Amino acid sequence: MRRYLLKRLGAIIITLWMLATIVFMLVNVLPGDVGRRVLGPTAKLEDVRAYNAKLGTDKPLIEQYFRSIKNLFTFDFGDSFQSGGPVMDLILPSLGRSAKLALLAFIITIPISIAAGIFAARRQDKLADRVVVNAGLASSSVPEFVTASVLLAVFAVNWKVGKVYANVPSGTSLFGQLEYLLLPAMAMVISYFGYIARMTRAGVITALHADYTRTATLKGLDSGQVMRKHVLRNALAPTITVISVQIGYLFGGIIGVEKVFNYAGLGTLMLNAVGKKDIPVLQTTVLIVGMIYMVSTLLADLLIAFLNPRVRLDGGS
Amino acid sequence: MSEIDPALNSGNAASSSAAAGANERKLARKETWRLIRRRPSFIIGMTIALIWVVCALFGNLLAPFDPLNFRGDLNSSPTWSHPFGTDKGGRDVLSRVIAGARDVLKIAPIAAILGVIGGVILGMFMGYLRGWFDSVASRIVESFLSLPVVLLGLLAVTTLGNSNVVVIGVVATLFTPVVARTVRSAVLAESELDYVESAKLRGESTPFIMFREILPNVSGPIVVELTVRIGYAVFTVATLSFLGAGPPPPSPDWGSQVSDNYNSIVSGYWWSTFFPAMAIASLVIAVNLIADAVQSVVESS
Amino acid sequence: MSDSPQTSGTVPALAIEDLQLAYTVRGVPRGVLRGVTFHVEPGEAYGLVGESGCGKSTTAYAAMRYMPSNAVIQGGRVLADGQDVTAMSTQELQEFRMTKASMVYQDPVQAMNPALRIGVQVAECFRILGQSKIEAKDSARQALRRVKIADPERVLDRYPHELSGGMLQRVVIAMALAGDPKLLVLDEPTTGLDATVEAEVLDLVRDLRSETHAAILLIAHNLGVIRTMCDRVGVMYAGRVVEEGTVQEVFDNPSHPYTMGLLNSIPRHGVRKTDRSLFTIPGNLPLIGTDLPTCVYVDRCPLADDICRNEVPPIVDRSDGHWTRCHHADKIDQIKPPEHENNDFDIGTDTIVKLAAVSKTFRQRGNDVPALVSIDLGFKEGETLGLVGESGSGKSTLAKTLLGIHEPDQGGSIHLDGRLVKDKATDRRVESIRAFQMVFQNADSALNRMWTVRRILHRSVTKLAGIHGAEADKKVNDLAEAMRLSQRHLEMKPRQLSGGLKQRVAIARAFAGDPRIVVCDEPTSALDVSVQAAILNLLANLQNDERTSYLFITHDIGVVRYLSDRIAVMYLGRIMELGTTDQIFAGPNHPYTEALLSAVPSIDGDARPRIPLTGEIPSPANPPSGCVFHTRCHRVIMGLCDITDPDTIELADGHTSKCHLTAEQLSVPVTFTSATV
């Protein structure tokens, strides 16, 4: 167990290092002057020089690379262009707000979609199953910002349900915050429902057809006991995996949702950074999102191993 | 017989038996295709997708107004002459929705195809060669997979600049590792099978085993991956474009239309956002329905 | 219907009366059981035999009323202890499965929930009977003791993946006995287990049977298992029982043409390839769902005439309790048993392939795992060397090392015609590549499923025979003809072919060039016995024509005896005994061979005294000291065997054994009482 954890942590560090390298290459992949490329051909020469000096892109490439890797492991990501202060001072509050929104979305999504998946699996190929499967397919294929803008138009503007701007004024009660966050959270719920419900359904169907389920039935257990004690424990592993992946990937979709609802989260911070060409903020956000993904998939693997000891921990599959 | 050049001779024979094999494969493909065509999700998805393809190809003829330069009343609600209304610039929303199909239908399939080609090649080598190459490549793939495509895309387009080529390149590059992972695991399972061992015992070369023996057997997952990737490509391009990192202006891309107009929803002008949003939704759902039909047929055979 | 007369006034534990069952496929019912009738008396063991697709498993599951949702009972009844199983309510059915009837399945590894400890799963059987948690835990411990598990505490604490197949099957049996059932249904309970483990499980079932007096319905394709376990047997074919009687009557005096064909296609009574070819049944099983208002065997029967084509045959009594469903029961003697042919198999005198001190060590997680230890072996031209041993003994590793798929360790060498060959197949010269070929166990895996048969053969011909063009096309056709594959088959893909045809393609491919030695890795173990017979005949004939040597790996002692000229017995990567087939079967044997041979259930009713192999095969990563077999040996001499690794000694001319004991010492019989594991 300890060996497995150490091994996984080692792998995470290597992956992060590669990620940092990829990000570094993205910024430096094209030959020529970074400042000129980012600011455009019409920018003044001194502006370009100042930009390069600020970013450190006037230094030799190899030195820049080592500095960026050092930043990663010392957790010091340098200063933002916009604020002049440390990047992390900008990122942490925004990350907190995004996390709040995401948490609400997952609290709603997980029970609904798992229940729907089980429901569909038990009625495999019947009408109810088809409905869940196709609704899931449709909901997960539509980009979050599309859902968000439709929800905004229909609920917030037309029916006056929920708020147009999701930023919660300070001092709002927990319940009051819900009114602000519900619509953006719903946009995310609709997106993730499909993935999780379909994966749960597939897992349950596999487990229902397994030999051990037959053994349980022929012991004389009723179908409820068979489902609770034998099917679900084995069926949920793929669901847990897909949830953990969604936790990492939600930062792709949340940018659009935050833009539609003008929510001051990580996505909005990134869009501002794009506008201001604030590359340190962008780079750091990317690395932090990568870390979140890695930690959440690690936790998922541990949970799966806990639920199903056959998944051996010493190998690191 | 002895008069004929032996090389030529063997070539003929090979082609004759290859022709028989090709014929057989064509039949099998026909059967799969017939099964796919019969699925309702395929029929619905294909119908919608074809409508958008027609819009992309003949948008100029279909659009009632000039999507870029027409100036009418600002924010006029849907009427007979402007069924989808006009936007805040007074442009006809219907014409812009029709014109918006072009870029996304150009970019998404090309990006998906390039990504799949890259992923297949990388995945084949990872899965068949294994060893240190696979270990190193797996780590790189893993680090790409740890990020949402949209996020990396946003960063890439910011540093590389907006253009269709950049968007295609970025999406294709970001899809390559995803496809590679799928192909790798399919190839890995396939190389465990005894026919691969049998080919080695026959003295076949590594490229022959990889591309003539194994590749046909993983074509199912590859086709599925391609259709699924096209869906994701539409999704990604639309999202990038909404975030301002898609095809450069003045493209009437659906994502940028939503981005331009969503602020007017609050004032009650919902149509200029709603219709392009629905266009995106209908296209991604259509492509995913097709992918779903392909997947269920391929996986059941 | 006048079935077998009830022997006494008791109610049968299971009575299946004219059961007709169909699976609905796309709205169309397809008949699987076409009127199955038999009964099992309390305390009796009844066997159902038949080839795959005959409906024996469907019958077993029908007895438990566990059927897929598309199964429809179209007629007949299933009575358990007088109760109609098909008419039970959900509640009654649960009660029935809890206390009246239980089932043991093939593949115990899959039958246990991987996520729960053994203790939880066994205790659950007692919890549903109303016991408290503590009571159930105690009962679980008792239950494991009952199935002769020596250390129940340890086993209760394990997860299924931590136990061996044999141990898990004991646990499944323990769970099945929890409710003291009156009926125990065993569906291929030992299929997939090693012969030694199989023998232990069967011993256990036999003991439990006399202890519990439960009626047993045993489904098996292995006729030896049925013969040694059952009182009576029913022979099933195409969804109908065609013959029934005591095992002695049916196996020694078969009265249905199908039973005769089945029994004759098995190599039994010590028959060898030099004596005669095996009997084969022509034609194929009728397709599931075919309407058959006839004798089900009509298409393949040598006695068939018009009446067989038009009427379902009646039950014809042969002797007390022995009946057959045949119109021509009186003419059954016209089917002649296969005659002796005295085939000559010409074995050369030169050693063509020679392995000297070949070892193979794998590295696993930083540990050296010796899978082969210093193997010396030679093959004469046209000779078959049989290779036997439990799974994990290194048989396949030896084969793959010979073929160059695995690279042997430094120091070993493989010679072909006196010339050293390269270790890796890919490094070998064309002639060496062509000389070594293989027929795999699983033809589905061995044939590229996207290629047509023609392409598979054509490619092999070009690569292995080095011919091209029209010559190659002709060679493909000749090969196909020699394998009895038609032109139609050549255009098909593997999945369109039956198991037997696929194996023919695989054999054709191996013989596309002019192989000197062909490794056959269990080539018939996935096939039904009547198909197996045809494949074994084909292999024997090819060998006779081409003078090819075989390395024949199998777990089937009858098959290895039929085909082999010499037999090598492997254990933990070492050859323990090597001798001619006659020497091996006459003895004296290495203790391991002795135990292995005694484990085989005989269909001829002449079982050897069982020598149990205690414990499980040790891990090759950590082999026992001294003689690697000493931990399980019944002739072990402590102080010698556990310290000194024995040399290979000659028991007789050409008969060697890796044991401290001499031929005289090995000839002294040993006796045993049953033990726990």
Short mmCIF file of C-alpha atoms in Angstrom, two decimals, chain C residues 234-405:
data_model
loop_
_atom_site.label_atom_id
_atom_site.label_comp_id
_atom_site.label_asym_id
_atom_site.label_seq_id
_atom_site.Cartn_x
_atom_site.Cartn_y
_atom_site.Cartn_z
CA GLY C 234 -28.68 -39.91 -19.27
CA VAL C 235 -27.12 -39.25 -22.67
CA MET C 236 -28.41 -36.03 -24.22
CA TYR C 237 -28.39 -35.11 -27.86
CA ALA C 238 -30.00 -32.06 -29.47
CA GLY C 239 -32.29 -31.33 -26.54
CA ARG C 240 -33.46 -34.84 -25.82
CA VAL C 241 -32.30 -37.67 -23.56
CA VAL C 242 -31.63 -40.49 -26.04
CA GLU C 243 -30.45 -43.18 -23.69
CA GLU C 244 -30.59 -43.81 -19.96
CA GLY C 245 -29.39 -46.49 -17.61
CA THR C 246 -26.84 -47.35 -14.98
CA VAL C 247 -23.36 -46.10 -15.80
CA GLN C 248 -22.09 -49.67 -16.26
CA GLU C 249 -24.89 -50.55 -18.66
CA VAL C 250 -24.67 -47.38 -20.74
CA PHE C 251 -20.87 -47.19 -20.95
CA ASP C 252 -20.19 -50.89 -21.43
CA ASN C 253 -23.28 -51.85 -23.39
CA PRO C 254 -24.48 -48.72 -25.23
CA SER C 255 -27.78 -49.09 -27.04
CA HIS C 256 -28.17 -45.85 -28.96
CA PRO C 257 -26.18 -45.15 -32.13
CA TYR C 258 -25.16 -41.75 -30.72
CA THR C 259 -23.88 -43.19 -27.45
CA MET C 260 -21.93 -45.76 -29.41
CA GLY C 261 -20.41 -43.11 -31.63
CA LEU C 262 -19.54 -40.94 -28.67
CA LEU C 263 -17.86 -43.75 -26.75
CA ASN C 264 -16.00 -45.03 -29.78
CA SER C 265 -14.58 -41.62 -30.60
CA ILE C 266 -12.79 -41.47 -27.25
CA PRO C 267 -9.40 -43.09 -26.99
CA ARG C 268 -10.12 -45.66 -24.25
CA HIS C 269 -9.02 -49.12 -23.16
CA GLY C 270 -5.45 -48.00 -23.78
CA VAL C 271 -5.87 -47.75 -27.56
CA ARG C 272 -2.88 -46.37 -29.51
CA LYS C 273 -2.54 -44.72 -32.90
CA THR C 274 -0.75 -47.83 -34.09
CA ASP C 275 -3.83 -49.93 -33.27
CA ARG C 276 -6.45 -48.02 -35.23
CA SER C 277 -7.84 -44.63 -36.16
CA LEU C 278 -10.41 -43.14 -33.84
CA PHE C 279 -14.07 -43.43 -34.71
CA THR C 280 -15.68 -40.19 -35.84
CA ILE C 281 -19.33 -39.18 -36.09
CA PRO C 282 -20.14 -37.76 -39.53
CA GLY C 283 -22.10 -34.52 -39.94
CA ASN C 284 -22.99 -31.81 -37.44
CA LEU C 285 -25.35 -31.17 -34.57
CA PRO C 286 -28.74 -29.91 -35.79
CA LEU C 287 -29.02 -26.12 -35.37
CA ILE C 288 -30.74 -24.77 -32.30
CA GLY C 289 -34.35 -24.03 -33.11
CA THR C 290 -34.72 -26.54 -35.94
CA ASP C 291 -38.08 -28.24 -35.83
CA LEU C 292 -37.37 -31.95 -35.31
CA PRO C 293 -40.45 -34.19 -35.30
CA THR C 294 -38.02 -37.02 -35.98
CA CYS C 295 -35.23 -38.87 -34.32
CA VAL C 296 -32.84 -36.05 -33.37
CA TYR C 297 -29.85 -38.13 -34.47
CA VAL C 298 -31.27 -39.09 -37.85
CA ASP C 299 -28.82 -37.11 -40.01
CA ARG C 300 -25.75 -38.75 -38.55
CA CYS C 301 -26.99 -42.25 -37.83
CA PRO C 302 -25.79 -45.29 -39.79
CA LEU C 303 -29.09 -47.07 -39.15
CA ALA C 304 -31.40 -44.24 -40.19
CA ASP C 305 -34.29 -45.00 -42.54
CA ASP C 306 -37.67 -43.48 -43.38
CA ILE C 307 -39.31 -44.16 -40.07
CA CYS C 308 -36.47 -42.31 -38.30
CA ARG C 309 -37.14 -39.30 -40.52
CA ASN C 310 -40.83 -39.24 -39.78
CA GLU C 311 -41.47 -40.31 -36.24
CA VAL C 312 -40.07 -39.50 -32.85
CA PRO C 313 -38.68 -42.81 -31.67
CA PRO C 314 -40.30 -44.44 -28.65
CA ILE C 315 -38.54 -45.41 -25.48
CA VAL C 316 -37.34 -48.97 -25.87
CA ASP C 317 -36.40 -50.86 -22.73
CA ARG C 318 -33.16 -52.79 -22.96
CA SER C 319 -32.83 -54.20 -19.49
CA ASP C 320 -33.97 -53.13 -16.06
CA GLY C 321 -33.88 -49.34 -16.03
CA HIS C 322 -31.84 -49.13 -19.25
CA TRP C 323 -33.66 -47.69 -22.23
CA THR C 324 -32.93 -46.10 -25.57
CA ARG C 325 -34.92 -43.85 -27.85
CA CYS C 326 -34.27 -45.62 -31.08
CA HIS C 327 -36.49 -47.18 -33.73
CA HIS C 328 -33.86 -49.79 -34.40
CA ALA C 329 -32.73 -50.81 -30.97
CA ASP C 330 -32.81 -54.41 -32.12
CA LYS C 331 -30.41 -53.67 -34.97
CA ILE C 332 -27.91 -51.83 -32.81
CA ASP C 333 -25.42 -54.69 -33.07
CA GLN C 334 -25.08 -53.93 -36.77
CA ILE C 335 -22.95 -50.95 -35.80
CA LYS C 336 -19.57 -52.60 -35.64
CA PRO C 337 -16.99 -51.42 -33.16
CA PRO C 338 -13.95 -49.94 -34.86
CA GLU C 339 -11.56 -52.55 -36.12
CA HIS C 340 -7.88 -52.81 -35.53
CA GLU C 341 -5.86 -51.65 -38.47
CA ASN C 342 -2.28 -51.93 -37.33
CA ASN C 343 -1.07 -48.65 -38.74
CA ASP C 344 2.67 -48.50 -39.08
CA PHE C 345 4.30 -45.38 -37.77
CA ASP C 346 7.83 -45.17 -38.99
CA ILE C 347 10.06 -43.45 -36.50
CA GLY C 348 13.51 -42.43 -37.69
CA THR C 349 16.69 -43.24 -35.84
CA ASP C 350 18.39 -39.86 -36.06
CA THR C 351 17.65 -37.17 -33.53
CA ILE C 352 16.49 -34.20 -35.60
CA VAL C 353 15.83 -31.69 -32.83
CA LYS C 354 17.82 -31.67 -29.65
CA LEU C 355 17.59 -29.48 -26.56
CA ALA C 356 20.59 -29.49 -24.27
CA ALA C 357 20.54 -27.90 -20.80
CA VAL C 358 17.84 -25.45 -21.82
CA SER C 359 16.71 -23.21 -18.96
CA LYS C 360 14.42 -20.23 -18.95
CA THR C 361 14.27 -17.70 -16.14
CA PHE C 362 11.71 -14.91 -16.14
CA ARG C 363 12.17 -11.74 -14.17
CA GLN C 364 9.11 -10.72 -12.24
CA ARG C 365 9.14 -7.70 -9.96
CA GLY C 366 12.84 -7.97 -9.48
CA ASN C 367 12.78 -11.68 -8.68
CA ASP C 368 14.16 -14.48 -10.77
CA VAL C 369 11.50 -17.04 -11.56
CA PRO C 370 12.98 -20.20 -13.05
CA ALA C 371 10.32 -21.59 -15.35
CA LEU C 372 12.52 -24.19 -17.02
CA VAL C 373 15.48 -25.83 -15.36
CA SER C 374 18.08 -27.56 -17.49
CA ILE C 375 15.93 -29.48 -19.92
CA ASP C 376 17.54 -32.17 -22.10
CA LEU C 377 15.33 -33.62 -24.76
CA GLY C 378 15.65 -35.11 -28.22
CA PHE C 379 13.14 -35.74 -30.99
CA LYS C 380 13.44 -38.46 -33.60
CA GLU C 381 12.01 -37.97 -37.04
CA GLY C 382 8.29 -38.77 -37.06
CA GLU C 383 8.15 -39.19 -33.32
CA THR C 384 5.50 -37.81 -30.98
CA LEU C 385 6.68 -36.77 -27.57
CA GLY C 386 3.78 -36.25 -25.17
CA LEU C 387 4.26 -33.62 -22.48
CA VAL C 388 2.11 -33.79 -19.36
CA GLY C 389 2.02 -32.04 -16.00
CA GLU C 390 -0.21 -29.76 -13.96
CA SER C 391 -0.74 -26.17 -15.05
CA GLY C 392 2.26 -24.11 -14.06
CA SER C 393 4.65 -27.00 -14.62
CA GLY C 394 6.34 -25.24 -17.54
CA LYS C 395 4.93 -27.20 -20.47
CA SER C 396 4.06 -24.13 -22.53
CA THR C 397 7.29 -22.37 -21.60
CA LEU C 398 9.22 -25.34 -22.89
CA ALA C 399 7.27 -25.26 -26.14
CA LYS C 400 7.72 -21.52 -26.61
CA THR C 401 11.40 -21.70 -25.83
CA LEU C 402 11.84 -24.44 -28.40
CA LEU C 403 10.02 -22.31 -30.94
CA GLY C 404 12.10 -19.24 -30.19
CA ILE C 405 9.24 -17.15 -28.79
#
